[in-house]
JSON list of C-alpha atoms in Angstrom, two decimals:
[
{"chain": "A", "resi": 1265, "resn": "UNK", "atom": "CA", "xyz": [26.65, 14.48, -1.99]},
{"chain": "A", "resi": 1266, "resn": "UNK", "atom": "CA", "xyz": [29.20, 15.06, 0.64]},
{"chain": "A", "resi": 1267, "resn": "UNK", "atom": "CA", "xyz": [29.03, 17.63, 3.06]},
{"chain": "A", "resi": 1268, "resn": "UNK", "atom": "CA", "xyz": [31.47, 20.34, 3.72]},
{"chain": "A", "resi": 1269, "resn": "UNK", "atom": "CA", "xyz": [31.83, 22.73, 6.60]},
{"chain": "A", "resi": 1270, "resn": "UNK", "atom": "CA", "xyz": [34.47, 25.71, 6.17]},
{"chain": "A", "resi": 1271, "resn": "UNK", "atom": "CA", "xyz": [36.43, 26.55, 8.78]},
{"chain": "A", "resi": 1272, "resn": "UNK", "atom": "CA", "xyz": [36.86, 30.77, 8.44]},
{"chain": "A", "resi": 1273, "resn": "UNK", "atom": "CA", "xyz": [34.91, 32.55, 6.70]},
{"chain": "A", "resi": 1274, "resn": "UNK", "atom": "CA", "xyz": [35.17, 36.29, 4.28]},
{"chain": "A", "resi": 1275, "resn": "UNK", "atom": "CA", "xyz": [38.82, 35.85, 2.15]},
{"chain": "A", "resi": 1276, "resn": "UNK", "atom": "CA", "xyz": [40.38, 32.45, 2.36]},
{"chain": "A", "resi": 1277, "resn": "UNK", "atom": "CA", "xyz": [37.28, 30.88, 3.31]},
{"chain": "A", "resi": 1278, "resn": "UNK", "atom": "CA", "xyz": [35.10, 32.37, 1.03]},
{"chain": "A", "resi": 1279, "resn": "UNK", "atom": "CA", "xyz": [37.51, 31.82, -2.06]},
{"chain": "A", "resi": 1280, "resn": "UNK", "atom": "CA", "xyz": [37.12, 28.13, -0.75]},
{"chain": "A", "resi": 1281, "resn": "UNK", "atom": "CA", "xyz": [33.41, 27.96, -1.39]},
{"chain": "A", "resi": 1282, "resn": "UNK", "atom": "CA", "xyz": [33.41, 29.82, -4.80]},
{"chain": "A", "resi": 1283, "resn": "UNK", "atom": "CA", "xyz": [35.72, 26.66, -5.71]},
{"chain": "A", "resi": 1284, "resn": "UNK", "atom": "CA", "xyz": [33.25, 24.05, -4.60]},
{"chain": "A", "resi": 1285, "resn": "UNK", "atom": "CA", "xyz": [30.62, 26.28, -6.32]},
{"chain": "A", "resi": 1286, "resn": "UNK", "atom": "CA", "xyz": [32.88, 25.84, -9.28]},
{"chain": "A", "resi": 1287, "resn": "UNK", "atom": "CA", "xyz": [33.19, 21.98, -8.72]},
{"chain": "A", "resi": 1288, "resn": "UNK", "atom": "CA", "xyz": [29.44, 21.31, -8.45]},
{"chain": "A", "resi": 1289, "resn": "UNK", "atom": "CA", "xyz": [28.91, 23.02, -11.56]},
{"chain": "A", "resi": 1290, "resn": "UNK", "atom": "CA", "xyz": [30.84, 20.45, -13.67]},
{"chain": "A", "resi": 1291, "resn": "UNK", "atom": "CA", "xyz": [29.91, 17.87, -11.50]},
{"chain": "A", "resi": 1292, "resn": "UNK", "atom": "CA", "xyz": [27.53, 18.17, -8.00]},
{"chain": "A", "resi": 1293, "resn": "UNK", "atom": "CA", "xyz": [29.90, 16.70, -4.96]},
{"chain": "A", "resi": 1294, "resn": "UNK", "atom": "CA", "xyz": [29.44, 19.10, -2.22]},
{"chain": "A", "resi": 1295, "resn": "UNK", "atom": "CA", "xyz": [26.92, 20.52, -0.13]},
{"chain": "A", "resi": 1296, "resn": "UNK", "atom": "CA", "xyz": [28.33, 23.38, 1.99]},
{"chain": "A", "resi": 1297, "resn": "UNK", "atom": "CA", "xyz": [26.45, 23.17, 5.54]},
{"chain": "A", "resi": 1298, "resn": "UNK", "atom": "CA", "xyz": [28.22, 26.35, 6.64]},
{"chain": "A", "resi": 1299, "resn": "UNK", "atom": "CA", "xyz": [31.18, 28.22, 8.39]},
{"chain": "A", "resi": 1300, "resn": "UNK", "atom": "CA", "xyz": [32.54, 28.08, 11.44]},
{"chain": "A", "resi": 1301, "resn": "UNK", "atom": "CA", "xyz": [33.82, 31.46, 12.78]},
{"chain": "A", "resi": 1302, "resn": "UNK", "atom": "CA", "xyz": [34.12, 33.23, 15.86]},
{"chain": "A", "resi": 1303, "resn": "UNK", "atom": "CA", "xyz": [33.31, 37.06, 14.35]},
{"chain": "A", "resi": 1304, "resn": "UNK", "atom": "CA", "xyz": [31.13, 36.78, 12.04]},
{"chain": "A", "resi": 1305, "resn": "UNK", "atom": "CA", "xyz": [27.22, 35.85, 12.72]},
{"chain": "A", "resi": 1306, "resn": "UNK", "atom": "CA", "xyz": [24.57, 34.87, 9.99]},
{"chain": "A", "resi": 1307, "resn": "UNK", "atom": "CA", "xyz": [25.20, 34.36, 6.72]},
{"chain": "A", "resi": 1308, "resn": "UNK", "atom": "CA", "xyz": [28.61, 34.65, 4.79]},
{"chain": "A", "resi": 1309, "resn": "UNK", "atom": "CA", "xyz": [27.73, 34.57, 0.91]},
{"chain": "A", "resi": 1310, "resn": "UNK", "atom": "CA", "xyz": [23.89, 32.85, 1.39]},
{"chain": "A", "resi": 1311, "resn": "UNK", "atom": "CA", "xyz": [26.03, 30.24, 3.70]},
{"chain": "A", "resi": 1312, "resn": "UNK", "atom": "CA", "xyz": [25.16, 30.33, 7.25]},
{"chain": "A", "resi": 1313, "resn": "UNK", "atom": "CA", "xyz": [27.66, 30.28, 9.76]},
{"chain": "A", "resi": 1314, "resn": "UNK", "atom": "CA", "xyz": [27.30, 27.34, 12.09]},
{"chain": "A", "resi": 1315, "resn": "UNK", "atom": "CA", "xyz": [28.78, 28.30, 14.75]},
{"chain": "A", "resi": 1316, "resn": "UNK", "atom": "CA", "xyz": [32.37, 29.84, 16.57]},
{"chain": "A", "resi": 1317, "resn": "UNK", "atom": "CA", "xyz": [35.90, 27.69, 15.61]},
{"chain": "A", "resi": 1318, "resn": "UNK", "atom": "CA", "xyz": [35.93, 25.16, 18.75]},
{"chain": "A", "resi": 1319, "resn": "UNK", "atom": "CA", "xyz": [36.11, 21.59, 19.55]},
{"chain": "A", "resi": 1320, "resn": "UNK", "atom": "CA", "xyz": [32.41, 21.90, 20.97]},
{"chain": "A", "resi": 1321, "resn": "UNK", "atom": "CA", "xyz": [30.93, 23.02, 18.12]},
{"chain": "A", "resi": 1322, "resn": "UNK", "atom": "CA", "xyz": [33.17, 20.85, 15.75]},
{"chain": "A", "resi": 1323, "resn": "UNK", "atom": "CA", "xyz": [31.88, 17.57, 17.28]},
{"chain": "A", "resi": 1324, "resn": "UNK", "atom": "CA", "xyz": [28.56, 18.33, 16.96]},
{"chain": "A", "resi": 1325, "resn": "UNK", "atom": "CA", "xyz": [28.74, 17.41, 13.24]},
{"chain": "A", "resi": 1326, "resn": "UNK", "atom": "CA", "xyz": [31.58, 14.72, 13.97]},
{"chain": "A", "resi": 1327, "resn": "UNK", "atom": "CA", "xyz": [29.48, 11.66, 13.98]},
{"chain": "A", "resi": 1328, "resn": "UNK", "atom": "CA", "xyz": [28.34, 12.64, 10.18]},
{"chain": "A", "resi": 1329, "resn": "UNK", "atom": "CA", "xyz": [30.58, 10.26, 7.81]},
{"chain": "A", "resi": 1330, "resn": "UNK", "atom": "CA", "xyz": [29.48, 12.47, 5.16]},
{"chain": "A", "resi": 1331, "resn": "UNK", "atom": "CA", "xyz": [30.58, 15.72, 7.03]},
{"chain": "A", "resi": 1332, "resn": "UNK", "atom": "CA", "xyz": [34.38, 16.93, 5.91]},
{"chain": "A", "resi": 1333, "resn": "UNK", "atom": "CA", "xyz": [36.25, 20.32, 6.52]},
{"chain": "A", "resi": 1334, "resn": "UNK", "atom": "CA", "xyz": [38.10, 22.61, 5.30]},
{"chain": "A", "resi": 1335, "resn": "UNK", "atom": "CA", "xyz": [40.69, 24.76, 7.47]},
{"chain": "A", "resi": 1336, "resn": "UNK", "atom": "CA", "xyz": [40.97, 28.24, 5.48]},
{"chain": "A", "resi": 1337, "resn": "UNK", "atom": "CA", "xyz": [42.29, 29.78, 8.74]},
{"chain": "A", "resi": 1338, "resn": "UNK", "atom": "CA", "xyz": [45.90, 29.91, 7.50]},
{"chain": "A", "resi": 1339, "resn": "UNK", "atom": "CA", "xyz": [47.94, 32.94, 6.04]},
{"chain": "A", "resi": 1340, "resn": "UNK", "atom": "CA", "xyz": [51.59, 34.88, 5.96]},
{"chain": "A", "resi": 1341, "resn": "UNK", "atom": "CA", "xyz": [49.81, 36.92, 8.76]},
{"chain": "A", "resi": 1342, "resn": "UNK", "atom": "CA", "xyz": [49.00, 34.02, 11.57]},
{"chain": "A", "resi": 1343, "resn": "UNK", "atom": "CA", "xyz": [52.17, 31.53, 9.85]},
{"chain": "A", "resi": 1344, "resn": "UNK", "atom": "CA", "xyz": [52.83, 29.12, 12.57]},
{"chain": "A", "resi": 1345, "resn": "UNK", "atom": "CA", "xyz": [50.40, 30.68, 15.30]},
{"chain": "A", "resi": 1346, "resn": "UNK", "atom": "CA", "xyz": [47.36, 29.17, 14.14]},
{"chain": "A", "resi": 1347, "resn": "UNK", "atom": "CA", "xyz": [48.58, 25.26, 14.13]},
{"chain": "A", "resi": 1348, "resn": "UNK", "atom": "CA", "xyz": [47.26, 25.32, 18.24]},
{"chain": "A", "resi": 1349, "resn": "UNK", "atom": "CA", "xyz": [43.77, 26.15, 17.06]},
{"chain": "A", "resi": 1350, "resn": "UNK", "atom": "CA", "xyz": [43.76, 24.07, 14.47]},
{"chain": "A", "resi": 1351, "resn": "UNK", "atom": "CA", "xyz": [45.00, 21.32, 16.41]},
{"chain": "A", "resi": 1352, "resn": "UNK", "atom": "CA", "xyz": [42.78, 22.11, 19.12]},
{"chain": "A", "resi": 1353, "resn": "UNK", "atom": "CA", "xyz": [39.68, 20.87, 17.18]},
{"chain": "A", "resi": 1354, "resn": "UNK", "atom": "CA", "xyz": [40.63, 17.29, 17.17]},
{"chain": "A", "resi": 1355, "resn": "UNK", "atom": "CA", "xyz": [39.70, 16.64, 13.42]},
{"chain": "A", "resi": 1356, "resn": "UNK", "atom": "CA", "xyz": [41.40, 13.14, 11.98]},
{"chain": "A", "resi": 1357, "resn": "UNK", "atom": "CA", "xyz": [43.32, 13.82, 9.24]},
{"chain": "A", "resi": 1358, "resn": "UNK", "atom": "CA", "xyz": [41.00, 12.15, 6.90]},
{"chain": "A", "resi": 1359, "resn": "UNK", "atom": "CA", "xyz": [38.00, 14.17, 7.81]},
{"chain": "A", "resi": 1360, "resn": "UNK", "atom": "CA", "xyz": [39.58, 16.87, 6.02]},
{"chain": "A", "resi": 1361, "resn": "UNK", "atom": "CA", "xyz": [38.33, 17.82, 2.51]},
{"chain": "A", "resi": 1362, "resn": "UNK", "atom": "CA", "xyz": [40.73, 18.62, -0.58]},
{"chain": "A", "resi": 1363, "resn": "UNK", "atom": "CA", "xyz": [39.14, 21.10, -3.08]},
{"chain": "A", "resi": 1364, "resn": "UNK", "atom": "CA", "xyz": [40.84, 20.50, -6.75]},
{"chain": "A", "resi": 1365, "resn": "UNK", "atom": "CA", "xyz": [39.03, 23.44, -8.96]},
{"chain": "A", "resi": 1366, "resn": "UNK", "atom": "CA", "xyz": [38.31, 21.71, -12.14]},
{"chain": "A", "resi": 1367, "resn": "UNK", "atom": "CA", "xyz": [40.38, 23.69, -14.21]},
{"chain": "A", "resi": 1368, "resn": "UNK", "atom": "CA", "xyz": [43.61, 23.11, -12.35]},
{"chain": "A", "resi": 1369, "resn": "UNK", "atom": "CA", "xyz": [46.08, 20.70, -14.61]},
{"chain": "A", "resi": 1370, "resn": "UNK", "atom": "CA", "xyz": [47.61, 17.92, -12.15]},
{"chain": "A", "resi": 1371, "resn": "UNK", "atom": "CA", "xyz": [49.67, 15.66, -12.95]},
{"chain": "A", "resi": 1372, "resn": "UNK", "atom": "CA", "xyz": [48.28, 11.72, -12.13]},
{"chain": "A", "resi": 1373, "resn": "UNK", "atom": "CA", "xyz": [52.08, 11.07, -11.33]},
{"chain": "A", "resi": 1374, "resn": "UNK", "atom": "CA", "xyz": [51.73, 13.92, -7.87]},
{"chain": "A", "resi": 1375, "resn": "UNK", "atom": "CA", "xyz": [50.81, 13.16, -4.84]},
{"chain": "A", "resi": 1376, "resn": "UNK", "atom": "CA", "xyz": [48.34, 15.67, -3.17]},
{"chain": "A", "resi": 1377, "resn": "UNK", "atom": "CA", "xyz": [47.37, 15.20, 0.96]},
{"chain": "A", "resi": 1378, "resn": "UNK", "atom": "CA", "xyz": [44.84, 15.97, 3.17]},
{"chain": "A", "resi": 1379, "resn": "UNK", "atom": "CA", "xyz": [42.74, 19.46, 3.58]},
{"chain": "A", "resi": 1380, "resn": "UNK", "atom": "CA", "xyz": [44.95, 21.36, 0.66]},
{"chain": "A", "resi": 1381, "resn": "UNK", "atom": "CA", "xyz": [42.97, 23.69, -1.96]},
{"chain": "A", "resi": 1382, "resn": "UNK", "atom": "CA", "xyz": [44.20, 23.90, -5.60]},
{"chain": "A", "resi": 1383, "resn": "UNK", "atom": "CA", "xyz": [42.53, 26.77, -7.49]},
{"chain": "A", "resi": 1384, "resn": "UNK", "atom": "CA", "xyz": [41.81, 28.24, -10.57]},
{"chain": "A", "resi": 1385, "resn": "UNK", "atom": "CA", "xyz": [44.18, 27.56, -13.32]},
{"chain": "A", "resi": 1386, "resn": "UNK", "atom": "CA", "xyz": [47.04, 25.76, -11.58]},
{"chain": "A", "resi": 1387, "resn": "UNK", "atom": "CA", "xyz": [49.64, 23.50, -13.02]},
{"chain": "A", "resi": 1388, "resn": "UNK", "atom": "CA", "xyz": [50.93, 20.89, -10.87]},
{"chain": "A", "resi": 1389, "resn": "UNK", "atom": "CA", "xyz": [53.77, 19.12, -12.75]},
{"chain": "A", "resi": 1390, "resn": "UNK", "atom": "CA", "xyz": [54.89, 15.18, -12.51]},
{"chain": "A", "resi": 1391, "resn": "UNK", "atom": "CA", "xyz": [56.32, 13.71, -9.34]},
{"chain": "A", "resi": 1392, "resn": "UNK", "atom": "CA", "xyz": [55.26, 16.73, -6.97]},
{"chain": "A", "resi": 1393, "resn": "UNK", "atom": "CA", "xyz": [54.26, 16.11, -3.44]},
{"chain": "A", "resi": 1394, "resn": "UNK", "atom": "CA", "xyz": [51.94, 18.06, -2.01]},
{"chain": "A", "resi": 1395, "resn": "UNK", "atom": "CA", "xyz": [51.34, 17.96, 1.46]},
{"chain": "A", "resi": 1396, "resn": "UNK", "atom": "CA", "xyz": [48.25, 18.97, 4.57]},
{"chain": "A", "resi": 1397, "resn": "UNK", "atom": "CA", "xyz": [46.92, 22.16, 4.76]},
{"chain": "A", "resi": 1398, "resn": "UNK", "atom": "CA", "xyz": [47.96, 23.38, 1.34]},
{"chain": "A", "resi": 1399, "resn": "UNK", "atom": "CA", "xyz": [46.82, 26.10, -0.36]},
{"chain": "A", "resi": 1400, "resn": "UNK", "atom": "CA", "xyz": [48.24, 26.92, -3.64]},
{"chain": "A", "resi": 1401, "resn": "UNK", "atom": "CA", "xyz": [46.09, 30.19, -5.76]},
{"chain": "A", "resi": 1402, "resn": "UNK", "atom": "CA", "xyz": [45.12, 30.82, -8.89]},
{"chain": "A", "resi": 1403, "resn": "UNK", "atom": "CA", "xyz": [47.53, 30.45, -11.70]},
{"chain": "A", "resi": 1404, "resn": "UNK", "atom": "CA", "xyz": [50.43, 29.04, -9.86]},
{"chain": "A", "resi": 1405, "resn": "UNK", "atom": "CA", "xyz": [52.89, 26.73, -11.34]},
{"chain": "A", "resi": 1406, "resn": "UNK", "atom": "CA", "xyz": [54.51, 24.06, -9.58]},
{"chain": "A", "resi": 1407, "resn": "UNK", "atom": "CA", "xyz": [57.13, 22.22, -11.56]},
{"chain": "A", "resi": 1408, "resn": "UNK", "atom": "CA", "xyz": [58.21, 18.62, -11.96]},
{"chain": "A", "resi": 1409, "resn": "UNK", "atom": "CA", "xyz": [59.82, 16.95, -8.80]},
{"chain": "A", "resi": 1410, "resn": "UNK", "atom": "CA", "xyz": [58.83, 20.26, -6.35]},
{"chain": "A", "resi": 1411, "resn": "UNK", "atom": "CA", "xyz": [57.79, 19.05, -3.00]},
{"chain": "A", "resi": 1412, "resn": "UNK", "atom": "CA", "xyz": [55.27, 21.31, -0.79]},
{"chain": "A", "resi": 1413, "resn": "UNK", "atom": "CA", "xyz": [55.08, 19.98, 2.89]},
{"chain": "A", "resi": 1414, "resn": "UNK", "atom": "CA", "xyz": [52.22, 20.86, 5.17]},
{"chain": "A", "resi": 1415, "resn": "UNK", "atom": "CA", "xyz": [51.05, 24.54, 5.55]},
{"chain": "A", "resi": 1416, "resn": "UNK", "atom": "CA", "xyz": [52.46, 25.97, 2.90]},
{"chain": "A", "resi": 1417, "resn": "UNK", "atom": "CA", "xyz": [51.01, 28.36, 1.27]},
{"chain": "A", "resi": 1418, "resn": "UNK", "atom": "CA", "xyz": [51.68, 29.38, -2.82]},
{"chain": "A", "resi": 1419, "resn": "UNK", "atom": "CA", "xyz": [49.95, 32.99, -4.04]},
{"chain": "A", "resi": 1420, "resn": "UNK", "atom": "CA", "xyz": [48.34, 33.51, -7.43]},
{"chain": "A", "resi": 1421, "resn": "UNK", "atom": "CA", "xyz": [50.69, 33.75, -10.04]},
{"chain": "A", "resi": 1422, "resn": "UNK", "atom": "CA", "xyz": [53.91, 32.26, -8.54]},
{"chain": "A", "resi": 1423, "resn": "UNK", "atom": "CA", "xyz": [56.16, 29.67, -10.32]},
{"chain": "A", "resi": 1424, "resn": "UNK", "atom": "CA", "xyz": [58.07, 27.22, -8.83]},
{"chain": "A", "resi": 1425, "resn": "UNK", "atom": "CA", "xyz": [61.14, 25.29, -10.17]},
{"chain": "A", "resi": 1426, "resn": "UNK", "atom": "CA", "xyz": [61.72, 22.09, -10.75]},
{"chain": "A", "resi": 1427, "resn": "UNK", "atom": "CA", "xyz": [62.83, 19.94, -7.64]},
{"chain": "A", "resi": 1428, "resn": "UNK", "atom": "CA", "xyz": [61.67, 23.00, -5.47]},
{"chain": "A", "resi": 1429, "resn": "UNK", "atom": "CA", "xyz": [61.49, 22.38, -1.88]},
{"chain": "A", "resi": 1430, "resn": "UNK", "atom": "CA", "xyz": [58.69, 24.47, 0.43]},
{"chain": "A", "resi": 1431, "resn": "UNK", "atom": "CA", "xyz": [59.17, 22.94, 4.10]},
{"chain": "A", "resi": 1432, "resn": "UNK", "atom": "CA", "xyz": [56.30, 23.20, 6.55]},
{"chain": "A", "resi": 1433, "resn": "UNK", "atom": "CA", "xyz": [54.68, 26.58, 6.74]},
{"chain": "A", "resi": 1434, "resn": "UNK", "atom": "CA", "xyz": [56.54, 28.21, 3.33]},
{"chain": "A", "resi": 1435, "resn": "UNK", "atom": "CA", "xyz": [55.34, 31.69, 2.18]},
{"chain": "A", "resi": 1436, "resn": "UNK", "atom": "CA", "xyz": [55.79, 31.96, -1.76]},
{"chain": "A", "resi": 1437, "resn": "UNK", "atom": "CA", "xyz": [53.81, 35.42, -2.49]},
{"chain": "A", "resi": 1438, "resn": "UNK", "atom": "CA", "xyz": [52.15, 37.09, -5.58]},
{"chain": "A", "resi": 1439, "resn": "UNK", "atom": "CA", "xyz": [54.41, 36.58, -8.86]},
{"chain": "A", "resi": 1440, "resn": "UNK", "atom": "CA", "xyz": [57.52, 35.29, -7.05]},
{"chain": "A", "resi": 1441, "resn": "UNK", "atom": "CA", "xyz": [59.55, 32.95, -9.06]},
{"chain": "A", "resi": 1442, "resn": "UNK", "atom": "CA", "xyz": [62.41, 30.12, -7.39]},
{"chain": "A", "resi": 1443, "resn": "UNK", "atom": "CA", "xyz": [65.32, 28.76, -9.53]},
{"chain": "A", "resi": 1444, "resn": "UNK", "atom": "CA", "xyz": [64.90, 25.19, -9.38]},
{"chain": "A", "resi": 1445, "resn": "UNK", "atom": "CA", "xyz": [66.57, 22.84, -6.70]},
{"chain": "A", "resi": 1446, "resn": "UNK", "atom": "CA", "xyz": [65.81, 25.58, -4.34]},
{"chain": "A", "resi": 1447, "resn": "UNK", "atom": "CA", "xyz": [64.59, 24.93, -0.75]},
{"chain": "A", "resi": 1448, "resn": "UNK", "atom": "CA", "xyz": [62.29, 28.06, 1.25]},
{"chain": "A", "resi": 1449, "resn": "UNK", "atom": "CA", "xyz": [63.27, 27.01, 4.64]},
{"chain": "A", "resi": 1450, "resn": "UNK", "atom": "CA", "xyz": [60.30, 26.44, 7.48]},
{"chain": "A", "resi": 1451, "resn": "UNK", "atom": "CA", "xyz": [57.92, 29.16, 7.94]},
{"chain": "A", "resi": 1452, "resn": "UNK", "atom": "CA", "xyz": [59.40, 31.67, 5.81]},
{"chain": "A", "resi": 1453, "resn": "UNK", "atom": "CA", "xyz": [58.34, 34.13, 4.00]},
{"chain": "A", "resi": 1454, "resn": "UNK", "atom": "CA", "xyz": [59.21, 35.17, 0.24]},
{"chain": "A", "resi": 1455, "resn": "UNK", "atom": "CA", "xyz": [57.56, 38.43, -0.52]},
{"chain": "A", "resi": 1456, "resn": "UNK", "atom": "CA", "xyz": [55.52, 39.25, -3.97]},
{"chain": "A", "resi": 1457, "resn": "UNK", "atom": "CA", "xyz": [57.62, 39.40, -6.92]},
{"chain": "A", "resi": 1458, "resn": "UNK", "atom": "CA", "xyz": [60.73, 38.09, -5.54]},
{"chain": "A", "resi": 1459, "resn": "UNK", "atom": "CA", "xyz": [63.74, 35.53, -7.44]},
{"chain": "A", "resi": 1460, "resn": "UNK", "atom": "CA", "xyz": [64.89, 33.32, -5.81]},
{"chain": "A", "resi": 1461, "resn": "UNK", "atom": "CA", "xyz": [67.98, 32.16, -6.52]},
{"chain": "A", "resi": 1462, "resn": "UNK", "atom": "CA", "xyz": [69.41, 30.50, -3.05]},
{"chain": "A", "resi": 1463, "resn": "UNK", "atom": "CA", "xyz": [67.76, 28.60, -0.51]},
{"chain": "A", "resi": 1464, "resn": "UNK", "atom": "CA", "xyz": [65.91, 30.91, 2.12]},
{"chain": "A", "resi": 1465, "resn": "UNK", "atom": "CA", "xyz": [66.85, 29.78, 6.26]},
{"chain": "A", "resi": 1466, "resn": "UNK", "atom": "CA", "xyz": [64.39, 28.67, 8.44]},
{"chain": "A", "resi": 1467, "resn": "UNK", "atom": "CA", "xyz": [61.76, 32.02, 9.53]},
{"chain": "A", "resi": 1468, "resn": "UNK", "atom": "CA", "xyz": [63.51, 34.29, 7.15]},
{"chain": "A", "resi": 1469, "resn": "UNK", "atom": "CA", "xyz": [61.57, 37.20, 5.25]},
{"chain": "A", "resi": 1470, "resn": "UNK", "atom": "CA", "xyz": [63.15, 37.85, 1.51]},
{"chain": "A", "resi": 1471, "resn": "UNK", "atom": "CA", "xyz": [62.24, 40.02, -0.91]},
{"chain": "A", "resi": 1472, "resn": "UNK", "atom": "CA", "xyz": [63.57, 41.58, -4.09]},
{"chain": "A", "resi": 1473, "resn": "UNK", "atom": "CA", "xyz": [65.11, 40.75, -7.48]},
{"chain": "A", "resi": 1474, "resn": "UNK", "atom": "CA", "xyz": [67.50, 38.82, -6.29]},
{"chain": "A", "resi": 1475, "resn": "UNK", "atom": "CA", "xyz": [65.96, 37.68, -3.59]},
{"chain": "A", "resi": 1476, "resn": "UNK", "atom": "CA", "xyz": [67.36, 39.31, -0.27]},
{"chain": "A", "resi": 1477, "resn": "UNK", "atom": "CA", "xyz": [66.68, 38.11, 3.55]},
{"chain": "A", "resi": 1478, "resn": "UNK", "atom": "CA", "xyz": [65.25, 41.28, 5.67]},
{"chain": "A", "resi": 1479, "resn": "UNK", "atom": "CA", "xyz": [64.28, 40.09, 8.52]},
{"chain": "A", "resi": 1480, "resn": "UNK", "atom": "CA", "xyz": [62.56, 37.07, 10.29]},
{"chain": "A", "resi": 1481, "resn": "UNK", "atom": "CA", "xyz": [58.87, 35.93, 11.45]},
{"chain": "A", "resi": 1482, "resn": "UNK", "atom": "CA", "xyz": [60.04, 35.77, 14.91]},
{"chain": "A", "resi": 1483, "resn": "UNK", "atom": "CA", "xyz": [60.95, 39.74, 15.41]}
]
């Protein structure tokens, strides 16, 4: 089995490990050595937690071939702020897991990169491209053609148009909905529930029915 350390720890992190303990159930591929977190201490969910996020404690286990990771540490809260820290640890691209939960539906013609986590229930449609440091939740929907570039991040329940377009960093929250040939501009965020009908700028927030811009992530 391969071995998988999980960077963060209670929420994203922990919803990472129920889908490997969803994976190995079908079909064992993991073992889960642990978290690494700088808060919490001893065990997260019968897991223990290896050690704080840093490059020291990250190359302790880099010599492993059979050691991957998983970066959970990302969300509309941190956006681009945690890419340093990430970065910081040094990790090849390749050494970074991708968690597929087993009843996700993806399409053999999509293209799906490194560290990203698909869960429960998600349809990824034909000629998608998926970036790094995806996640994408439970019961999403990403249509034909829709390309997702690194760090961005799809909540449970949204739907996403054909030929969609979620540059680096994209917030699509709970239930929102894009026409297609949409783009959501670089780091910005698209509250829960909203339409969106028109491309969103670069660092907007939108939210509402039609969408509407109300600020940015840099205020």
């Amino acid at each position: 089995m391969k071995k998988l350390i999980i960077i963060g720890g209670y929420g994203n992190g922990t919803v990472v490990q129920s889908t490997v303990e969803d994976i190995n159930s079908v079909t064992p591929e993991w073992e889960i050595l642990g978290f690494l977190n700088d808060k919490e201490v001893g065990l997260i969910n019968s897991v223990p937690v290896l050690g704080p996020v840093d490059k020291l404690t990250v190359d302790k286990y880099m010599g492993d071939p059979n050691v991957f990771f998983f970066y959970s540490l990302i969300s509309v809260k941190l956006n681009f702020k945690f890419l340093k820290k990430l970065t910081d640890l040094g990790i090849p691209r390749e050494k970074f897991a991708t968690i597929i939960h087993p009843t996700a539906v993806i399409s053999k013609f999509s293209e799906i990169g490194y560290g990203t986590c698909i869960q429960p229930l998600v349809v990824v449609g034909p000629n998608t491209k998926i970036g790094n440091h995806v996640h994408i939740f439970a019961q999403a929907l990403i249509g034909h053609g829709a390309k997702l570039e690194d760090y961005s991040y799809v909540a449970n329940n949204a739907c996403i148009g054909a030929d969609v377009n979620l540059k680096e960093g994209a917030y699509l929250g709970t239930n929102a909905t894009t026409l297609e040939f949409v783009t959501l501009g670089k780091w910005s965020i698209t509250g829960m529930g909203a339409v969106v009908l028109k491309s969103v700028p670069d660092y907007a927030k939108v939210v509402g029915n039609p969408a509407r811009q109300i600020g940015t992530v840099l205020e």
